[in-house]
mmCIF file of C-alpha atoms in Angstrom:
data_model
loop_
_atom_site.group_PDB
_atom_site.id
_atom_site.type_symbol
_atom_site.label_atom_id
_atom_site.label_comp_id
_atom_site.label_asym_id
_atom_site.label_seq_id
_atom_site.Cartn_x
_atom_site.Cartn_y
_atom_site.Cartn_z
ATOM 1 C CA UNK Y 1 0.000 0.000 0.000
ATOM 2 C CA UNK Y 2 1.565 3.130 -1.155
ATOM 3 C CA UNK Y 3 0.826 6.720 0.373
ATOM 4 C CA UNK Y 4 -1.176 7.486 -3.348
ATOM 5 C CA UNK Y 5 -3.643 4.639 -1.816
ATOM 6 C CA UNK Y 6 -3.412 5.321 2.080
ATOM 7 C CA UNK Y 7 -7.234 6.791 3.048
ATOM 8 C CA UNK Y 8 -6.874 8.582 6.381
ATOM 9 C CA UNK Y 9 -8.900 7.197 9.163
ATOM 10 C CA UNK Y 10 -11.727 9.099 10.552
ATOM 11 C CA UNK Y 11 -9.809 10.035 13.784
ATOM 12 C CA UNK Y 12 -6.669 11.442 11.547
ATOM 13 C CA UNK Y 13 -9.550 13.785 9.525
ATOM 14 C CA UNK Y 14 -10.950 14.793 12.779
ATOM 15 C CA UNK Y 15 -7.656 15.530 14.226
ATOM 16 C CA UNK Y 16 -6.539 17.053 11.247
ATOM 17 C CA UNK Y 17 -9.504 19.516 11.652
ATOM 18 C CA UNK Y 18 -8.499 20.314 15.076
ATOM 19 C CA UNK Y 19 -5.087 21.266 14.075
ATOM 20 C CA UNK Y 20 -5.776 23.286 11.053
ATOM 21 C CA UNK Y 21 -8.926 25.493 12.915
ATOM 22 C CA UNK Y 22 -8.039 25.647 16.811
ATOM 23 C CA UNK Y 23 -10.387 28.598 17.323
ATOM 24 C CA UNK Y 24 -13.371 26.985 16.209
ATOM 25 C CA UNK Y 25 -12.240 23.783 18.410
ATOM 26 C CA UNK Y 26 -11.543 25.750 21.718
ATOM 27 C CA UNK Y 27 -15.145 27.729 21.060
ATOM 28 C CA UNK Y 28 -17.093 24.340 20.926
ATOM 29 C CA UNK Y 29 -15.127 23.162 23.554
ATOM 30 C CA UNK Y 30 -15.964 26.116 25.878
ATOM 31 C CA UNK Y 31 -20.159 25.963 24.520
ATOM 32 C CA UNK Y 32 -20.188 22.411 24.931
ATOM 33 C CA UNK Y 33 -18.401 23.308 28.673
ATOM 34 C CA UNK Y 34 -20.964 25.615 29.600
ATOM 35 C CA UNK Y 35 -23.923 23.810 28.726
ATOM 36 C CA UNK Y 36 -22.911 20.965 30.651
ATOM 37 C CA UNK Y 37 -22.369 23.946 33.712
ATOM 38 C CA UNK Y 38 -25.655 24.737 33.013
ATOM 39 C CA UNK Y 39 -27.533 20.910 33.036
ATOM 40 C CA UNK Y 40 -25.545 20.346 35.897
ATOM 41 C CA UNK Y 41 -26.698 23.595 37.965
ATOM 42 C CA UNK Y 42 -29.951 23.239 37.113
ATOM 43 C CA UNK Y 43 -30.318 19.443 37.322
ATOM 44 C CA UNK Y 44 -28.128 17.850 39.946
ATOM 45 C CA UNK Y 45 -28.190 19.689 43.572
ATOM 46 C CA UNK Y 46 -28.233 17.896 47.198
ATOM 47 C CA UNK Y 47 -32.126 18.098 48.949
ATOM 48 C CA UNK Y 48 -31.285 17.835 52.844
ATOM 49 C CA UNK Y 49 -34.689 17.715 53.660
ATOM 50 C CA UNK Y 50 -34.349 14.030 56.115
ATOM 51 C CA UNK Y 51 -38.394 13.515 55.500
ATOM 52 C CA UNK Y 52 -37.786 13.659 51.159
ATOM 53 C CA UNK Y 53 -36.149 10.708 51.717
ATOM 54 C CA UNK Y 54 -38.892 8.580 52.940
ATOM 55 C CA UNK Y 55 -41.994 7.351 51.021
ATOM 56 C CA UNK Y 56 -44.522 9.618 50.391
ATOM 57 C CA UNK Y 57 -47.020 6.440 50.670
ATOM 58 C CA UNK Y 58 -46.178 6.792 54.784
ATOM 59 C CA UNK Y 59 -49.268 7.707 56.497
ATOM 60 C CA UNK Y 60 -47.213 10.314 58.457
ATOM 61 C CA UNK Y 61 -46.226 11.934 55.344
ATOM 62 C CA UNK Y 62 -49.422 12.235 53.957
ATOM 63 C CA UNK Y 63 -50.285 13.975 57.471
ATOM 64 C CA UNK Y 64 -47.611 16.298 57.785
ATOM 65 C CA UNK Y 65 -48.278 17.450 54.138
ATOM 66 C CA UNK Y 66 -51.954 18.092 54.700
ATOM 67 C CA UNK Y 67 -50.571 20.161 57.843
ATOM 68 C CA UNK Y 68 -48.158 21.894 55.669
ATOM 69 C CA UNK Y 69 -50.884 22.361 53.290
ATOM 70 C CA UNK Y 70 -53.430 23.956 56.077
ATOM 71 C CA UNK Y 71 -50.904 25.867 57.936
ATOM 72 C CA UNK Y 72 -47.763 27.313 55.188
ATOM 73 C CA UNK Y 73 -46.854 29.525 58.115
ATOM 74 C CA UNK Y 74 -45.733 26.770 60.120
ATOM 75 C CA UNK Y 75 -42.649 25.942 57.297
ATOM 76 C CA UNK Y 76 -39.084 27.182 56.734
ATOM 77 C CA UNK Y 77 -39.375 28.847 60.090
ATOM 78 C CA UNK Y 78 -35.975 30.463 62.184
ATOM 79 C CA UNK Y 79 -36.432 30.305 65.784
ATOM 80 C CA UNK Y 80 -34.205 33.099 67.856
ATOM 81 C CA UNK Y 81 -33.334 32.325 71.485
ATOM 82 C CA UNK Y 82 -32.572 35.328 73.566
ATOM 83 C CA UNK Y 83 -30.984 35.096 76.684
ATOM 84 C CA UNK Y 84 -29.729 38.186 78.968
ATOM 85 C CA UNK Y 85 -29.065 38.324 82.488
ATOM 86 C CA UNK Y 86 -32.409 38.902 83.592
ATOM 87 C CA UNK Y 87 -35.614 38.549 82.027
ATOM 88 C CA UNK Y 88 -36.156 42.446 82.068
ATOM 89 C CA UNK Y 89 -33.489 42.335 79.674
ATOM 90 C CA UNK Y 90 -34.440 39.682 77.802
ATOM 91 C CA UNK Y 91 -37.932 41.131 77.086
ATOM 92 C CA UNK Y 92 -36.143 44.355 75.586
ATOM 93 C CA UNK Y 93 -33.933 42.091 73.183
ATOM 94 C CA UNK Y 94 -37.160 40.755 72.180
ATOM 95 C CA UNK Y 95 -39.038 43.773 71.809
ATOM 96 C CA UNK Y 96 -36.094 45.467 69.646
ATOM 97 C CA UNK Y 97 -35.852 41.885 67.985
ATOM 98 C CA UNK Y 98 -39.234 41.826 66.810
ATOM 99 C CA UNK Y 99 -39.377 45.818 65.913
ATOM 100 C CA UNK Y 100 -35.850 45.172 63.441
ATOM 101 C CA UNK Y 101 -37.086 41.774 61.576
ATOM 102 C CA UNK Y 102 -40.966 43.598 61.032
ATOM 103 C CA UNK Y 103 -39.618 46.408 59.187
ATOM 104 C CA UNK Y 104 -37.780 43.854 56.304
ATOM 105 C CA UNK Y 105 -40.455 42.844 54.714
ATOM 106 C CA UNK Y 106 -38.663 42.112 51.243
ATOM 107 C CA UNK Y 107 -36.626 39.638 53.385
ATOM 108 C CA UNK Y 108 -38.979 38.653 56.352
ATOM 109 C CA UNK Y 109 -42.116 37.541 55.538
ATOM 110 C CA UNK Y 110 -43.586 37.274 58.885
ATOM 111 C CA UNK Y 111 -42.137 37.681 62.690
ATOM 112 C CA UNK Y 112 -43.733 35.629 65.405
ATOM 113 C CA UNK Y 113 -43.672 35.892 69.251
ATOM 114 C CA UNK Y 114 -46.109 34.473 71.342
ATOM 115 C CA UNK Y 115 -44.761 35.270 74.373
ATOM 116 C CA UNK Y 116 -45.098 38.840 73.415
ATOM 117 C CA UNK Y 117 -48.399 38.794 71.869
ATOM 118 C CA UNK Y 118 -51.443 39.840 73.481
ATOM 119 C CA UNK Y 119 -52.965 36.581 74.026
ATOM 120 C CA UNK Y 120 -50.232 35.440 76.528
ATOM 121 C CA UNK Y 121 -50.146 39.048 78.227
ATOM 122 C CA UNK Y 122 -54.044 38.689 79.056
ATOM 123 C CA UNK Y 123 -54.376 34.774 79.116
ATOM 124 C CA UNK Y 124 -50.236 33.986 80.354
ATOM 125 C CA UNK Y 125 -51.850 32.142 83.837
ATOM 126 C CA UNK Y 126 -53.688 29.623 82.124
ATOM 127 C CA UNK Y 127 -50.368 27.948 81.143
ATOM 128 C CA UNK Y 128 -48.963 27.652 84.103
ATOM 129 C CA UNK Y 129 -49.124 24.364 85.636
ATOM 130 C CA UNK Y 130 -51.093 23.875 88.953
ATOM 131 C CA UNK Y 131 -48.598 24.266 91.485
ATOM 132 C CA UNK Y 132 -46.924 27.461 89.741
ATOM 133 C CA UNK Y 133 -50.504 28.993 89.558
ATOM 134 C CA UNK Y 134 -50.631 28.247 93.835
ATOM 135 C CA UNK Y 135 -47.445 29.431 94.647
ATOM 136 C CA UNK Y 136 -47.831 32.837 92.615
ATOM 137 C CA UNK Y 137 -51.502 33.132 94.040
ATOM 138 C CA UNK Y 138 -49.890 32.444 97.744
ATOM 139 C CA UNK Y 139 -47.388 35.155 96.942
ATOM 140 C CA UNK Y 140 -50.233 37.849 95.478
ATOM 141 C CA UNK Y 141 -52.302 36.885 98.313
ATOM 142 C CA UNK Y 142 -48.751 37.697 100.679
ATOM 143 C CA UNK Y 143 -48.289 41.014 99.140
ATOM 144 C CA UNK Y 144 -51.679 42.445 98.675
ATOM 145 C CA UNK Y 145 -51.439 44.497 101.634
ATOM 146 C CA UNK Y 146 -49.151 46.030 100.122
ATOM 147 C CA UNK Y 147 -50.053 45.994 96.461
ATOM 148 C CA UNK Y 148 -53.447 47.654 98.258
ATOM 149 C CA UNK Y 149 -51.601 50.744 99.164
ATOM 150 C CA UNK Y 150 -50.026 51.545 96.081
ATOM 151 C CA UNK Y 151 -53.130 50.780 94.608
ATOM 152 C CA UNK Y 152 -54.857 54.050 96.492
ATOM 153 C CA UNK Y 153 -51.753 55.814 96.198
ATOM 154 C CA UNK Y 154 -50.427 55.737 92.800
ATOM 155 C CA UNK Y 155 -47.614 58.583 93.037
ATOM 156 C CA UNK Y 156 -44.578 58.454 92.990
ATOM 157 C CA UNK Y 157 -44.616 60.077 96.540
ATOM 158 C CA UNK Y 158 -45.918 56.862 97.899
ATOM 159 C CA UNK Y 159 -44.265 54.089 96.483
ATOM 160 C CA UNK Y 160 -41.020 56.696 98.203
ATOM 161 C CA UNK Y 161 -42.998 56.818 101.617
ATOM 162 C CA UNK Y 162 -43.257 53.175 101.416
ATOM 163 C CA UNK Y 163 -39.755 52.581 100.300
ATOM 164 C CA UNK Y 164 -38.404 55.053 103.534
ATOM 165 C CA UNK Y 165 -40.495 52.800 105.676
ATOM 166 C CA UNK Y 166 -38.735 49.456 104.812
ATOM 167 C CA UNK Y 167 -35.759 51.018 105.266
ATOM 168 C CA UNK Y 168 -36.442 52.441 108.818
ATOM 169 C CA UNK Y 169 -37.501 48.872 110.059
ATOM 170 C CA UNK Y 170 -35.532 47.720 113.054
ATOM 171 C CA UNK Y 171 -31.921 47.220 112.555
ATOM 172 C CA UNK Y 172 -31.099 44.215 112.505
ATOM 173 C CA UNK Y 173 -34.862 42.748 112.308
ATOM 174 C CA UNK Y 174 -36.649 41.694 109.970
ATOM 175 C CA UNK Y 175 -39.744 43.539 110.369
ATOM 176 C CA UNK Y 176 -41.254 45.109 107.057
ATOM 177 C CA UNK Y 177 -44.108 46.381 105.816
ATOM 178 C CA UNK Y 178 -47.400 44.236 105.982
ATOM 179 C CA UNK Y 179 -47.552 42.222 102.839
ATOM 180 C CA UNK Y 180 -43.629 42.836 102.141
ATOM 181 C CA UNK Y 181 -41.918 39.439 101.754
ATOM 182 C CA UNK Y 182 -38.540 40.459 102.611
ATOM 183 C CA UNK Y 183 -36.834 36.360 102.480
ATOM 184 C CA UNK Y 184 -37.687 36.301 98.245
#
């Protein structure tokens, strides 16, 4: 076989292509690149979701997607714990909390806090369990005496009476004003 007779092979033409127009092979190299970017972006991706991975046949699926369903507010929720060094403190973190995450909306859809809502401010006693409810009624019940003469007197000139009072007990004793606790 002489080189008059030799036919190249279909890889030598395609390589022969290559060589003579390396522009036009590194720009269909680069689409074909960034298509495949593309498919993959679009197509592959992790879901970390635990409860995507189970059967959506499971009775407790179908429930929690009828829940998700009747209540959208209850998913993709943040929860926010605030701690301070006394719950004074805490309840202004919360307050200023609340205020900042209301007013971005575009980011925000909705800020929740029950403990700050109105509900728990009026109704608050009817979750406490039993024996809470009797101790803080026991301690009300110590301190209305108290609580009763502020309540007749609301100036500041009496709260100051009663606070020179407590002070002026006997030294030493532990005698206070009726319905003053002074051991808590």
């Amino acid at each position: 076989m002489t080189d008059a007779e030799h036919r190249p092979s279909a890889t030598e033409r395609w390589l022969t292509r290559i060589i003579r127009h390396p522009l036009r092979t590194l720009a269909a190299v680069l689409a074909v690149a960034a298509l495949a970017a593309l498919a993959a972006f679009s197509l592959l991706g992790v879901n970390s979701d635990p409860i995507a991975m189970l059967d959506e046949d499971l009775p407790f699926r179908q429930t929690d997607e009828r829940l998700r369903a009747e209540f959208p507010n209850l998913d993709n929720n943040l929860l926010a714990v605030i701690e301070a060094p006394t719950p004074e403190q805490a309840m202004l973190a919360a307050v200023r909390v609340e205020r900042e995450l209301t007013r971005m909306p575009e980011v925000i859809r909705s800020v929740a806090w029950p403990a700050g809502s109105r509900f728990f401010a009026r109704n608050g006693l009817l979750f406490l369990s039993l024996d809470e409810l009797e101790a803080l009624g026991d301690r009300l019940a110590a301190a209305q005496p108290l609580l009763g003469r502020l309540a007749q007197d609301t100036h500041a000139a009496a709260l100051f009476d009663l606070l020179a009072q407590i002070e002026q007990r006997e030294p030493g004793g532990t005698t206070a004003p009726p319905g003053l606790d002074m051991q808590r």
